[in-house]
Amino acid sequence: MSVQGEVKERTGINIREPRHYRVIMHNDDFTPMDFVVELLRSFFNKDEIEAVHLMMKVHETGRASVGTYPRDIAASKVENATARAREEGYPFRMTIEEV
């Protein structure tokens, strides 16, 4: 039943998944391997075996993806890990790139 003068409004909700970004860890000749493993465990929740595997991949190939996250989370993880490295005096470098 329709009431005269009634207007139907169509509302649609367009929900999209947030874009994801890959966190890339880069090799340098100064940051100790055990410190890199510690960062992977502390900031990226990697277990010992995965952290060592990723650290070796970075060491051997120059870089490795250590996780994929929404942009804000990826940026926060990079910022926190980099700050920790700077506190210890290491030139450790990480970047993010869109997946």
Short mmCIF file of C-alpha atoms in Angstrom, two decimals:
data_model
loop_
_atom_site.label_atom_id
_atom_site.label_comp_id
_atom_site.label_asym_id
_atom_site.label_seq_id
_atom_site.Cartn_x
_atom_site.Cartn_y
_atom_site.Cartn_z
CA MET A 1 0.00 0.00 0.00
CA SER A 2 1.40 3.35 -1.01
CA VAL A 3 0.65 6.71 0.49
CA GLN A 4 0.24 9.56 -1.97
CA GLY A 5 3.30 11.84 -2.00
CA GLU A 6 5.53 9.23 -0.37
CA VAL A 7 9.00 9.07 -1.80
CA LYS A 8 11.01 5.90 -1.65
CA GLU A 9 14.67 6.45 -1.14
CA ARG A 10 17.18 3.81 -2.10
CA THR A 11 20.14 3.65 0.18
CA GLY A 12 23.08 1.48 -0.55
CA ILE A 13 26.07 0.80 1.57
CA ASN A 14 29.27 0.23 -0.28
CA ILE A 15 31.73 -1.43 2.08
CA ARG A 16 35.19 -2.15 0.79
CA GLU A 17 38.10 -3.86 2.44
CA PRO A 18 40.88 -1.38 3.30
CA ARG A 19 43.87 -1.42 1.01
CA HIS A 20 46.73 -3.48 2.33
CA TYR A 21 50.38 -2.62 2.40
CA ARG A 22 53.41 -4.86 2.52
CA VAL A 23 56.08 -4.02 5.10
CA ILE A 24 59.51 -4.42 3.52
CA MET A 25 62.64 -4.85 5.62
CA HIS A 26 65.92 -3.78 3.96
CA ASN A 27 69.40 -5.11 4.58
CA ASP A 28 72.24 -3.01 5.94
CA ASP A 29 75.74 -3.89 7.03
CA PHE A 30 75.45 -2.52 10.57
CA THR A 31 72.28 -3.76 12.26
CA PRO A 32 73.05 -7.04 14.10
CA MET A 33 71.13 -10.12 12.99
CA ASP A 34 69.95 -10.92 16.52
CA PHE A 35 68.52 -7.39 16.83
CA VAL A 36 66.56 -7.87 13.58
CA VAL A 37 65.17 -11.15 14.93
CA GLU A 38 64.16 -9.32 18.13
CA LEU A 39 62.33 -6.65 16.09
CA LEU A 40 60.49 -9.29 14.07
CA ARG A 41 59.38 -11.04 17.24
CA SER A 42 58.45 -7.87 19.15
CA PHE A 43 56.76 -5.76 16.49
CA PHE A 44 55.58 -8.33 13.94
CA ASN A 45 54.65 -11.22 16.25
CA LYS A 46 56.89 -13.74 14.46
CA ASP A 47 58.00 -16.87 16.25
CA GLU A 48 61.72 -17.61 16.56
CA ILE A 49 61.92 -19.86 13.49
CA GLU A 50 60.03 -17.49 11.18
CA ALA A 51 61.96 -14.47 12.49
CA VAL A 52 65.32 -16.16 11.78
CA HIS A 53 64.10 -17.26 8.33
CA LEU A 54 63.02 -13.70 7.43
CA MET A 55 66.23 -12.19 8.82
CA MET A 56 68.29 -14.58 6.66
CA LYS A 57 66.18 -13.75 3.59
CA VAL A 58 66.85 -10.03 4.15
CA HIS A 59 70.56 -10.76 4.66
CA GLU A 60 70.85 -12.90 1.51
CA THR A 61 68.57 -11.04 -0.91
CA GLY A 62 68.71 -7.47 0.39
CA ARG A 63 65.04 -7.23 1.35
CA ALA A 64 62.01 -9.23 2.42
CA SER A 65 58.32 -8.72 3.06
CA VAL A 66 57.65 -9.26 6.74
CA GLY A 67 53.87 -8.78 6.75
CA THR A 68 50.82 -7.26 5.09
CA TYR A 69 48.55 -4.86 6.98
CA PRO A 70 46.11 -1.99 6.49
CA ARG A 71 48.05 1.24 5.86
CA ASP A 72 47.78 2.72 9.37
CA ILE A 73 48.92 -0.48 11.03
CA ALA A 74 51.80 -0.98 8.56
CA ALA A 75 52.98 2.61 9.07
CA SER A 76 52.74 2.31 12.84
CA LYS A 77 54.74 -0.94 12.90
CA VAL A 78 57.45 0.58 10.69
CA GLU A 79 57.59 3.74 12.80
CA ASN A 80 57.85 1.82 16.09
CA ALA A 81 60.45 -0.68 14.85
CA THR A 82 62.53 2.08 13.26
CA ALA A 83 62.38 4.18 16.44
CA ARG A 84 63.60 1.18 18.47
CA ALA A 85 66.51 0.69 16.04
CA ARG A 86 67.44 4.39 16.27
CA GLU A 87 67.43 4.17 20.08
CA GLU A 88 70.10 1.48 19.73
CA GLY A 89 72.01 3.49 17.11
CA TYR A 90 71.27 1.24 14.12
CA PRO A 91 70.50 2.50 10.58
CA PHE A 92 67.86 -0.20 10.13
CA ARG A 93 65.37 0.64 7.36
CA MET A 94 61.85 -0.50 6.54
CA THR A 95 59.37 0.72 3.94
CA ILE A 96 55.77 0.01 2.98
CA GLU A 97 54.35 -0.61 -0.48
CA GLU A 98 50.81 -1.14 -1.63
CA VAL A 99 49.87 -4.74 -2.38
#
